[in-house]
CSV table of C-alpha atoms (C1' of nucleotides) in Angstrom, one decimal:
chain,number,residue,atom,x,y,z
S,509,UNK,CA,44.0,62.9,44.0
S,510,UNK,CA,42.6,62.3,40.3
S,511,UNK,CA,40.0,59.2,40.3
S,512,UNK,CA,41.4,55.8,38.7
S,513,UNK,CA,38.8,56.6,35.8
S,514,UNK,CA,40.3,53.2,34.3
S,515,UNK,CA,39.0,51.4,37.1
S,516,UNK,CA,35.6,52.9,37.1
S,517,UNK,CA,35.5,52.3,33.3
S,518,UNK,CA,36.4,48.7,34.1
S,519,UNK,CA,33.4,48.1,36.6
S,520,UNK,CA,30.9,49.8,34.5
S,521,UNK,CA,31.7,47.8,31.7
S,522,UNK,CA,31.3,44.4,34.1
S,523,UNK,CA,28.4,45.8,35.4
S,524,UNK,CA,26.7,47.3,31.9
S,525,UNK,CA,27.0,43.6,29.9
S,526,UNK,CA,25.4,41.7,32.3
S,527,UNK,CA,22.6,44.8,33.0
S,528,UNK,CA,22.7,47.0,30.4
S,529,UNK,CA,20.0,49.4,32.1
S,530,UNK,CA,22.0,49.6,34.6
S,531,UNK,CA,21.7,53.5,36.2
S,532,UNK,CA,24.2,55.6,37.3
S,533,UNK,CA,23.3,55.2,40.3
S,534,UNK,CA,24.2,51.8,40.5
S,535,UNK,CA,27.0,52.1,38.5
S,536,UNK,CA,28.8,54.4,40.8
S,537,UNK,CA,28.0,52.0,43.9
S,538,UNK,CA,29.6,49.4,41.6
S,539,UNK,CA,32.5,51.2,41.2
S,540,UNK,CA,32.6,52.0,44.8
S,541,UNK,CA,32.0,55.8,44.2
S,542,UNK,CA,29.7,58.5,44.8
S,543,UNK,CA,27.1,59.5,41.9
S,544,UNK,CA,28.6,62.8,42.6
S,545,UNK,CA,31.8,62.1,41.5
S,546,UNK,CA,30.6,59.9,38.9
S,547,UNK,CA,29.3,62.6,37.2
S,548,UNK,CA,32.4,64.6,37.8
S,549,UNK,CA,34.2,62.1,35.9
S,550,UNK,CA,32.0,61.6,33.6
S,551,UNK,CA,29.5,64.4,32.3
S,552,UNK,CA,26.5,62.1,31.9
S,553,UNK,CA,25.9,58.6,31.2
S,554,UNK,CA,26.5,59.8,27.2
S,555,UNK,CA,29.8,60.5,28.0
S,556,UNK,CA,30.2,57.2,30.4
S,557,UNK,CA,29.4,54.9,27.4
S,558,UNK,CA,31.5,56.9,24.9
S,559,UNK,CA,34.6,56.6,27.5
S,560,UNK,CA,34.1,53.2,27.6
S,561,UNK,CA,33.7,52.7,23.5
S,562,UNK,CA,36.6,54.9,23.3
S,563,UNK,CA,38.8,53.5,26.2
S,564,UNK,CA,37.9,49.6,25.2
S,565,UNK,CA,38.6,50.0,21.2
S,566,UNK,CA,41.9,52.2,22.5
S,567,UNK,CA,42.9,48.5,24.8
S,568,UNK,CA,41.7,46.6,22.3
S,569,UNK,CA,43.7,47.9,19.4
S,570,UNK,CA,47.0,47.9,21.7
S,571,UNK,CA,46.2,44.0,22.7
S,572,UNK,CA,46.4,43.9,18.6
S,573,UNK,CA,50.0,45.5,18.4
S,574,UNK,CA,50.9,43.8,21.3
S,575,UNK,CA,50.2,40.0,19.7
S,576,UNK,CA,52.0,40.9,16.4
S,577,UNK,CA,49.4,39.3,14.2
S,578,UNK,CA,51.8,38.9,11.0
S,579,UNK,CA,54.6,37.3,13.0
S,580,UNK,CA,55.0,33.6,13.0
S,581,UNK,CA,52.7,31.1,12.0
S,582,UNK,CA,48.8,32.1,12.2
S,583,UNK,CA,47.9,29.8,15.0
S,584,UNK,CA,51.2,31.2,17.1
S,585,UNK,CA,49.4,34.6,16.2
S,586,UNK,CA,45.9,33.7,17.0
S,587,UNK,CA,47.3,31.9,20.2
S,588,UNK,CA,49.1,35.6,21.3
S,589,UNK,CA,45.8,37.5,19.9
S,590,UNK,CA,44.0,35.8,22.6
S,591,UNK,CA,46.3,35.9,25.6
S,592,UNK,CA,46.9,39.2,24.8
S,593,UNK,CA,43.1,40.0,24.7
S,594,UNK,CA,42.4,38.1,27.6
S,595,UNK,CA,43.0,41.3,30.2
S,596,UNK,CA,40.7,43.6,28.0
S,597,UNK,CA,37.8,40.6,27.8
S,598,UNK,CA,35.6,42.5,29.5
S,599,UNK,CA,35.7,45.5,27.6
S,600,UNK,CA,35.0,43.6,24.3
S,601,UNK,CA,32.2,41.8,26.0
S,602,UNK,CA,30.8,45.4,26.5
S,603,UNK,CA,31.6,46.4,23.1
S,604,UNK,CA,30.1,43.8,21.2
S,605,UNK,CA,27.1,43.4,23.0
S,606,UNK,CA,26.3,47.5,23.4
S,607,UNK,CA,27.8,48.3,20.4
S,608,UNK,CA,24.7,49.6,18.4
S,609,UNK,CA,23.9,51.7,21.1
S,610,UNK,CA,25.9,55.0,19.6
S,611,UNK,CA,26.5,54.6,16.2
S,612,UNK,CA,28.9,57.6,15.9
S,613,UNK,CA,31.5,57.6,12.9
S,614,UNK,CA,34.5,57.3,15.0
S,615,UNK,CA,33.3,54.1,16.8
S,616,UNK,CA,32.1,52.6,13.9
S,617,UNK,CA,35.4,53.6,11.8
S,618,UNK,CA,37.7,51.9,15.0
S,619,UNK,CA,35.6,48.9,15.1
S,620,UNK,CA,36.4,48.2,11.6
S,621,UNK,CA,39.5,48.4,11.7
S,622,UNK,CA,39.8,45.9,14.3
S,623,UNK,CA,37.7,43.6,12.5
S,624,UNK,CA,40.4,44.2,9.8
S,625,UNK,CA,42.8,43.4,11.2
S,626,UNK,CA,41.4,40.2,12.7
S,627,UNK,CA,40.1,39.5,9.2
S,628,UNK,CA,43.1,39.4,7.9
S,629,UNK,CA,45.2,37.3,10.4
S,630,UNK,CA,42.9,34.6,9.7
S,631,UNK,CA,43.2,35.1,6.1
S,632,UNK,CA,46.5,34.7,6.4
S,633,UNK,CA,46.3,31.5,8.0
S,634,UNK,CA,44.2,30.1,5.1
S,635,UNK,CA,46.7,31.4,2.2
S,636,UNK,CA,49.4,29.3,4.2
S,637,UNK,CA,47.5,26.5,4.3
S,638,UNK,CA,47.3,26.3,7.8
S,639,UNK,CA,43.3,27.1,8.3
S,640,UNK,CA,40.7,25.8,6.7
S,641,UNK,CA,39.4,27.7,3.7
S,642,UNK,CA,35.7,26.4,4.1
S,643,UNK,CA,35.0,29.1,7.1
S,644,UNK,CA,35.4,33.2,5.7
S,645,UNK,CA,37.4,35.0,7.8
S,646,UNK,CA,33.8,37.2,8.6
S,647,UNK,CA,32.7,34.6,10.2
S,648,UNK,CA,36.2,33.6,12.4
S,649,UNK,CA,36.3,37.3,13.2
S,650,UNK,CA,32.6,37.2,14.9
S,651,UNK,CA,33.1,33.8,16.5
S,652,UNK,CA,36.3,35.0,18.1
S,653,UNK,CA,34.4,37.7,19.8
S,654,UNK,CA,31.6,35.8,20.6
S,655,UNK,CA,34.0,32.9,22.5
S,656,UNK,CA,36.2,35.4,24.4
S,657,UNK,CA,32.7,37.3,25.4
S,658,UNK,CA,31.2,33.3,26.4
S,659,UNK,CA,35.0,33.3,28.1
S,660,UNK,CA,35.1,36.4,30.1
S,661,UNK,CA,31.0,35.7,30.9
S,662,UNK,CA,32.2,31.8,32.4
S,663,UNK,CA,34.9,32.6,34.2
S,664,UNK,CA,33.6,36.1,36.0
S,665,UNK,CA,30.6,33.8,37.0
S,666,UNK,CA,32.4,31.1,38.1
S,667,UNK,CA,31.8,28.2,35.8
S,668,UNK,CA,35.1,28.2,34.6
S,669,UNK,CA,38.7,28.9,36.2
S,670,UNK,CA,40.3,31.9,35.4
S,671,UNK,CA,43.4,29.7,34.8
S,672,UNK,CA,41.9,28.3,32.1
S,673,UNK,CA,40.1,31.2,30.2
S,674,UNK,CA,43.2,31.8,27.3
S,675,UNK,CA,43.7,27.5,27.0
S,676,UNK,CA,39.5,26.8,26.4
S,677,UNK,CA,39.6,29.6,24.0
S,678,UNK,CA,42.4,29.1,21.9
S,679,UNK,CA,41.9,25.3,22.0
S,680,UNK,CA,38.4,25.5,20.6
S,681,UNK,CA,38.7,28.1,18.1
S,682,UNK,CA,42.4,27.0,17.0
S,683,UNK,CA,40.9,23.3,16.8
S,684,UNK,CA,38.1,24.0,14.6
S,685,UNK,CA,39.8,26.5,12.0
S,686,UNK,CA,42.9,23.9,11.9
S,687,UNK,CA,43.3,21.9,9.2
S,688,UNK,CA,42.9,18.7,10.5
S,689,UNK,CA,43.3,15.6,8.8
S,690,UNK,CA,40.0,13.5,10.1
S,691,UNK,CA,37.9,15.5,7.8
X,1059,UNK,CA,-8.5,39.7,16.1
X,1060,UNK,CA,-6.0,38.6,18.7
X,1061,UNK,CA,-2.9,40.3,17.9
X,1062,UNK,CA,0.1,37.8,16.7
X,1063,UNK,CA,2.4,37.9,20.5
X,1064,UNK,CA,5.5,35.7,19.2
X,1065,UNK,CA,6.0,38.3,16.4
X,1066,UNK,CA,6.0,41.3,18.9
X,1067,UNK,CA,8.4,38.8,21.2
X,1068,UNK,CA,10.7,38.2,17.9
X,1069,UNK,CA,10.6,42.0,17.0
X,1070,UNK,CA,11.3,42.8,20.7
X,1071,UNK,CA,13.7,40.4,21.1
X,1072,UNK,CA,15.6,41.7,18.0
X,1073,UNK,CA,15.7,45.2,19.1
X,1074,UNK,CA,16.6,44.9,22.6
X,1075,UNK,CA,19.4,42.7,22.2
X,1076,UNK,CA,20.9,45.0,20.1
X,1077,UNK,CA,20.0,48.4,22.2
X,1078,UNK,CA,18.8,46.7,25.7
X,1079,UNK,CA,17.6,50.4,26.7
X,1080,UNK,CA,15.4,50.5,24.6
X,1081,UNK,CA,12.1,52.5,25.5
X,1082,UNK,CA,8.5,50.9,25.3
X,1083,UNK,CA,8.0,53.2,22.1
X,1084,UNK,CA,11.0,52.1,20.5
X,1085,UNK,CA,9.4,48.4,20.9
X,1086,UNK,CA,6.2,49.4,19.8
X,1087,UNK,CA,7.7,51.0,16.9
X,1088,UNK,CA,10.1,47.7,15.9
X,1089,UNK,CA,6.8,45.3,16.3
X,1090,UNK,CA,4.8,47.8,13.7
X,1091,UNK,CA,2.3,48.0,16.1
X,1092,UNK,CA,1.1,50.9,18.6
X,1093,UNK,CA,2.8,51.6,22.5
X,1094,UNK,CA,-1.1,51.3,23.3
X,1095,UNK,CA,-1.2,47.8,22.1
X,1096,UNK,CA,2.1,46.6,23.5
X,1097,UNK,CA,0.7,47.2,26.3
X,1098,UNK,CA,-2.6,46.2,26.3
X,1099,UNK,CA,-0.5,42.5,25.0
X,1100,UNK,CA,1.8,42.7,28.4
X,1101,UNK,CA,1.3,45.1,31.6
X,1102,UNK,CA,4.4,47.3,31.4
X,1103,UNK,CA,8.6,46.8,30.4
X,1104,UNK,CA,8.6,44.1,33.1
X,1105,UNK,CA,5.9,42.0,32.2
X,1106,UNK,CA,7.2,42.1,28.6
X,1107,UNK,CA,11.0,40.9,29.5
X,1108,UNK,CA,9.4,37.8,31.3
X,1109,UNK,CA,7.7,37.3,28.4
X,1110,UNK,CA,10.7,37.0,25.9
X,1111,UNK,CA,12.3,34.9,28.7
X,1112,UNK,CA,9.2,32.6,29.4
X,1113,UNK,CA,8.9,32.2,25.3
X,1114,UNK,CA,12.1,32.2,25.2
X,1115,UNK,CA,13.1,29.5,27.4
X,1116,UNK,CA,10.5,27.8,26.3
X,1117,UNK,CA,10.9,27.1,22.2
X,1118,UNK,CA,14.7,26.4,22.9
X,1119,UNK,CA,13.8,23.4,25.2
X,1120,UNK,CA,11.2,22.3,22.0
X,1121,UNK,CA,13.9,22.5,20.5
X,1122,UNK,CA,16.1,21.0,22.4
X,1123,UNK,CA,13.4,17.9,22.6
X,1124,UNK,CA,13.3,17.8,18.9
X,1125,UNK,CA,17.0,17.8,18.6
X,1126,UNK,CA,16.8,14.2,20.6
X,1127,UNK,CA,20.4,15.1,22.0
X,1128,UNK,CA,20.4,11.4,22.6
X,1129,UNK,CA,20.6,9.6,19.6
X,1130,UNK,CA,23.0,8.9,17.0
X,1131,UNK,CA,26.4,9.8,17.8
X,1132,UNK,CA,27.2,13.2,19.8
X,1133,UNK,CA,28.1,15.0,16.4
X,1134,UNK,CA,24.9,13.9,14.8
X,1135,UNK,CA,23.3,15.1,17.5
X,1136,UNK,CA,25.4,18.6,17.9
X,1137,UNK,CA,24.4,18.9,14.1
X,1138,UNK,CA,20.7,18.4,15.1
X,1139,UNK,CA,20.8,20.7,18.0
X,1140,UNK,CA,22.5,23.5,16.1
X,1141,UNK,CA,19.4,23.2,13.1
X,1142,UNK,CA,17.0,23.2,15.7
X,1143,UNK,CA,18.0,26.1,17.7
X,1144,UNK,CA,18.4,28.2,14.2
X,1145,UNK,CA,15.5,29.6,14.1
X,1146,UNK,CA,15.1,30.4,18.0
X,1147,UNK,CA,18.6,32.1,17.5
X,1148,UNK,CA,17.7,35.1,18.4
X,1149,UNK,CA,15.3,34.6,21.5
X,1150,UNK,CA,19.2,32.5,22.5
X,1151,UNK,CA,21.1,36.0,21.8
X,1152,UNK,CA,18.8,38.0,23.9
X,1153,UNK,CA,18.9,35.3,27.1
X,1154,UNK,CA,22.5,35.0,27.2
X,1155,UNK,CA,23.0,38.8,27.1
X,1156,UNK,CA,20.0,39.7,29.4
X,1157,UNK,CA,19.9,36.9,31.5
X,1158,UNK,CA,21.0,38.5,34.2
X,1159,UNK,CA,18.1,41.5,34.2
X,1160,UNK,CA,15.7,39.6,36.5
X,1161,UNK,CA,16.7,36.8,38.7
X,1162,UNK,CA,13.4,35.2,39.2
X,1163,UNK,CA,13.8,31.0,40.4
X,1164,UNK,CA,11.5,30.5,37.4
X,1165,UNK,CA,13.9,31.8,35.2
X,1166,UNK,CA,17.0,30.2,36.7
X,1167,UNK,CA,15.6,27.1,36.6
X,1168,UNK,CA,14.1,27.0,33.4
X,1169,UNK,CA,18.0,28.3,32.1
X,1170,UNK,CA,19.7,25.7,34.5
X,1171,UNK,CA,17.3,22.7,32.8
X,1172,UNK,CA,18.7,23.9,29.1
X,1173,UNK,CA,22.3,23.9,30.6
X,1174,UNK,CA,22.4,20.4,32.1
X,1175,UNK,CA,20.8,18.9,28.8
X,1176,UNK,CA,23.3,20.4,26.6
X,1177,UNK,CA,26.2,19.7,29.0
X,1178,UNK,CA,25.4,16.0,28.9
X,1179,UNK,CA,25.5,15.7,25.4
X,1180,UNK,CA,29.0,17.3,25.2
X,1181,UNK,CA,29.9,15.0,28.1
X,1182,UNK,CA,27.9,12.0,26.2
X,1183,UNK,CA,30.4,12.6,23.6
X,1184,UNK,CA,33.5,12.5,25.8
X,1185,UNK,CA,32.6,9.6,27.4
X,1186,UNK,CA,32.0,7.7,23.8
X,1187,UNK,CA,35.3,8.6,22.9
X,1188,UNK,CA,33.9,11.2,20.0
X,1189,UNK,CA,35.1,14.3,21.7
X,1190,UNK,CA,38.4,15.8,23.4
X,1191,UNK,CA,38.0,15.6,27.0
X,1192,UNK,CA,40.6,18.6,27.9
X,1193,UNK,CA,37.5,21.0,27.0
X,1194,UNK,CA,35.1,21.0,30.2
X,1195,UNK,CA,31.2,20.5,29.4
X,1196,UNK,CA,30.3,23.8,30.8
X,1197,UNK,CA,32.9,25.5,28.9
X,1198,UNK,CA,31.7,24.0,25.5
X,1199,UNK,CA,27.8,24.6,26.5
X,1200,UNK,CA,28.9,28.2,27.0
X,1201,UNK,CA,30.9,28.2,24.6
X,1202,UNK,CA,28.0,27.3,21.8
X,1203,UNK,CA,25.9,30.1,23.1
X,1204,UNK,CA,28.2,32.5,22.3
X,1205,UNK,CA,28.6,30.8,18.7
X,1206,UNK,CA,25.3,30.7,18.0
X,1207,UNK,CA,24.6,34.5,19.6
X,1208,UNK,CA,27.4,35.3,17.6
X,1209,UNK,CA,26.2,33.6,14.4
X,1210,UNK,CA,22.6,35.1,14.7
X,1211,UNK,CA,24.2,38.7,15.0
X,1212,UNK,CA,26.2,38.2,12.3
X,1213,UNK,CA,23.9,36.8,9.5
X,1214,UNK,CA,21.2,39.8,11.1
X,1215,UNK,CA,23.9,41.9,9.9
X,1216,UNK,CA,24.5,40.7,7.0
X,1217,UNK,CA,28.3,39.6,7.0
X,1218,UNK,CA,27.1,36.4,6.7
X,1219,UNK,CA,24.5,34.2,4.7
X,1220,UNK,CA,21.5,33.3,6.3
X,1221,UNK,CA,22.1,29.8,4.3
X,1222,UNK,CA,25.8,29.4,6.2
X,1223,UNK,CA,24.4,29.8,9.6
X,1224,UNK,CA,23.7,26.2,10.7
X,1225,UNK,CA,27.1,25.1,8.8
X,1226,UNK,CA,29.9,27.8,10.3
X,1227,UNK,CA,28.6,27.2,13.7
X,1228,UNK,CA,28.6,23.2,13.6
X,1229,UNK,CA,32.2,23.1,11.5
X,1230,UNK,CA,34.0,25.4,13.9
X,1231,UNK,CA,32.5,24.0,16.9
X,1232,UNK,CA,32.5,20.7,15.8
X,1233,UNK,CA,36.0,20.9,14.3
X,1234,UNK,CA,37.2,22.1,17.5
X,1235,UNK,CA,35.4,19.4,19.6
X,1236,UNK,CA,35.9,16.9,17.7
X,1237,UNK,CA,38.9,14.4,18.9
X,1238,UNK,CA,41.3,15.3,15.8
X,1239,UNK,CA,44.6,13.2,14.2
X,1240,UNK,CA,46.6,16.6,13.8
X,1241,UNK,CA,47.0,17.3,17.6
Y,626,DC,C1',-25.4,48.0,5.9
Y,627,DC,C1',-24.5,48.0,10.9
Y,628,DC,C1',-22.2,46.5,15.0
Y,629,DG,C1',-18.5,45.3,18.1
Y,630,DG,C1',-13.9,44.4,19.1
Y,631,DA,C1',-9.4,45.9,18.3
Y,632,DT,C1',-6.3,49.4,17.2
Y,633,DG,C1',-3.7,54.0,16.8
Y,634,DA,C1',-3.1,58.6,18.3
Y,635,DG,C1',-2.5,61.3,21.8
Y,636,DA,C1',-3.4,63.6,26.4
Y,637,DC,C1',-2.2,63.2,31.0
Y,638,DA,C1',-0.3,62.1,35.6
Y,639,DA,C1',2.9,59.2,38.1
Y,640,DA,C1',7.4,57.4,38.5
Y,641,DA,C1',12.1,57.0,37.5
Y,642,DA,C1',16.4,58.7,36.0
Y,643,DT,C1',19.3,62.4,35.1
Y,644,DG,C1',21.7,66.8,35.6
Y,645,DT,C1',23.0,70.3,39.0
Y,646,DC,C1',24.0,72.3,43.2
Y,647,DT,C1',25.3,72.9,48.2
Y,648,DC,C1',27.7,71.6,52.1
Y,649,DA,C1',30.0,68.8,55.5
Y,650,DT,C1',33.8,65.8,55.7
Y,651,DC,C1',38.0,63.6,54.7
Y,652,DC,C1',42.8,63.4,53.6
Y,653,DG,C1',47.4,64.4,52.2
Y,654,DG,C1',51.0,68.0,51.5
Y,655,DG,C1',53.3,71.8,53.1
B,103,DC,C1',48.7,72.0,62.5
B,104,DC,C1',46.3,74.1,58.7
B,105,DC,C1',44.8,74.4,54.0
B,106,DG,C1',42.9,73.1,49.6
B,107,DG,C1',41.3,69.8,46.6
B,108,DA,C1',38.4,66.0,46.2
B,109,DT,C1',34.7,63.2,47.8
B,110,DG,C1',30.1,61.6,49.7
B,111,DA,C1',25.5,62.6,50.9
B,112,DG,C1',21.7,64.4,49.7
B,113,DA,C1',18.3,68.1,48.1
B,114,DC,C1',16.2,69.9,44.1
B,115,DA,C1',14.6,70.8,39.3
B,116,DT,C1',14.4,68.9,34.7
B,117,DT,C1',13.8,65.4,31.6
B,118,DT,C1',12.6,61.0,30.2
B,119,DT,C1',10.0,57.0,30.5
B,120,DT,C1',6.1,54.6,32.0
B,121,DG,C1',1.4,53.6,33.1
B,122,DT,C1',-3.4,54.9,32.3
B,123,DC,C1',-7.2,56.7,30.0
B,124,DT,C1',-10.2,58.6,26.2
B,125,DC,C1',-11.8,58.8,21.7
B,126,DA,C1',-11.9,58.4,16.7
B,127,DT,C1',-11.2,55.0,13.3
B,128,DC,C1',-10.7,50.8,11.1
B,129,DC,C1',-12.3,46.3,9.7
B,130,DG,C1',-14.5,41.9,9.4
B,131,DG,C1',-18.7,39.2,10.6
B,132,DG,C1',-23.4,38.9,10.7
DNA sequence: CCCGGATGAGACAAAAATGTCTCATCCGGG
DNA sequence: CCCGGATGAGACATTTTTGTCTCATCCGGG
């Protein structure tokens, strides 16, 4: 029977953000497996990382299609963006804290294109008038990740309800880039 | 001549949060100075960790004190807060993604102090009618570590302007906080 | 100029982590 | 029931990192 190697990517990356010296060791017992077969899975903790670059820019980049980021008005978008990113949290949380740690071409080249993407969703929302021009999309891009990262971080330690992770988010980021009319 | 310790902290702190495994040598390398005198400045990896969380913990409750979160109105104060903690931005960055390393009381404590102080201004604001109350305390604490982690990495990077820092992080947080006419 | 403290470079051993392998056991399908 | 693939436990060697020490050098003050 072939190992869930999604799941064990999943619990490394919960375990890696919040200890990124993590050993393999202790990854495996986080992920309820041997070392042994850790290492079949994975040939080295190399390799464990890359799956994990690889596999979370993979979810991340279907989360993107998934949201339809030129459909409807910006904020719709940006609202589906984050309930669509919600289940892959952890894995950005991973990538954008660890992500200097293999600066291969590929990573590098994937990670761009998300930010792209992002980028331009919000850059569409100011050309229709619906965001605030005053913020660069840069900048929206970063803070996204950095809220769903504070997001994922609250709720998987309990300071916030899962419930609630997608509403805090969206209400936040959407409320700030809005255009709102008391200054 | 006593060597300079907040500058090895700041280059340490710079480094690891970006590649948290990090060797000693790497460190050494990053502070310009030799893995000799890193250590003769702190007694192995451990000792130096505490240190970045001990100075760490430290210079954002100074600033934190001269932010006077309890003055003026919440905003003014947010503003404050966010131009204080600027330049300790990236000791913030390294203690919300490392926090988690070494569990010592001191440590939670010190980090549970910073929490409540910036929770009760968020909740100062609620009550004074300044803020939305449908965004919980915690989640907005939380919340503005991210942003300003974010921020930090971002103008370290250079997809932002040092000068913009203290401005993107109060206008989307504060835009998004802030009790608005346009829903 | 000379001295003393501090540093950098590097050797070295100890400790920790990793990669590799073996073997007993488990578990499901035939 | 029996078999084969996969797993867990653990031994072992290798590599990496760390901790410790020595020594030459630098540099500023007296």
């Amino acid at each position: 029977m072939a190992v869930d190697r999604e799941r064990i990517l999943r619990a490394a990356a919960a375990l890696l953000t919040r200890k990124a010296t993590a050993t393999t060791d202790e990854v495996a017992k986080a992920a309820g497996i041997s070392r042994a077969t850790l290492h079949r899975q994975f040939a080295g903790r190399d390799a464990l990382i890359r799956a994990l670059e690889a596999l979370g820019l993979q979810q991340l980049e279907s989360a993107l299609d998934a949201a339809r980021l030129d459909e409807d008005s910006a904020s719709e978008a940006v609202r589906r963006l984050i309930a669509e990113v919600e289940p892959v949290a952890g894995f950005l949380a991973f990538l954008v804290t660890e992500n200097q740690l293999f600066e291969t071409d590929a990573m590098n080249e994937g990670w761009t294109r998300i930010d792209d993407r992002i980028s331009a969703l919000f850059r569409r929302g100011q050309e229709s008038g619906e965001f605030r021009i005053d913020l660069s999309p840069a900048w929206l891009t970063e803070a996204l990740y950095g809220l769903v990262g504070s997001g994922a971080w609250a709720v998987q330690d309990g300071r916030v309800a899962a419930k609630d992770f997608q509403f805090m988010i969206v209400e936040l980021l959407l409320g700030g880039v809005r255009r709102s009319v008391g200054k």
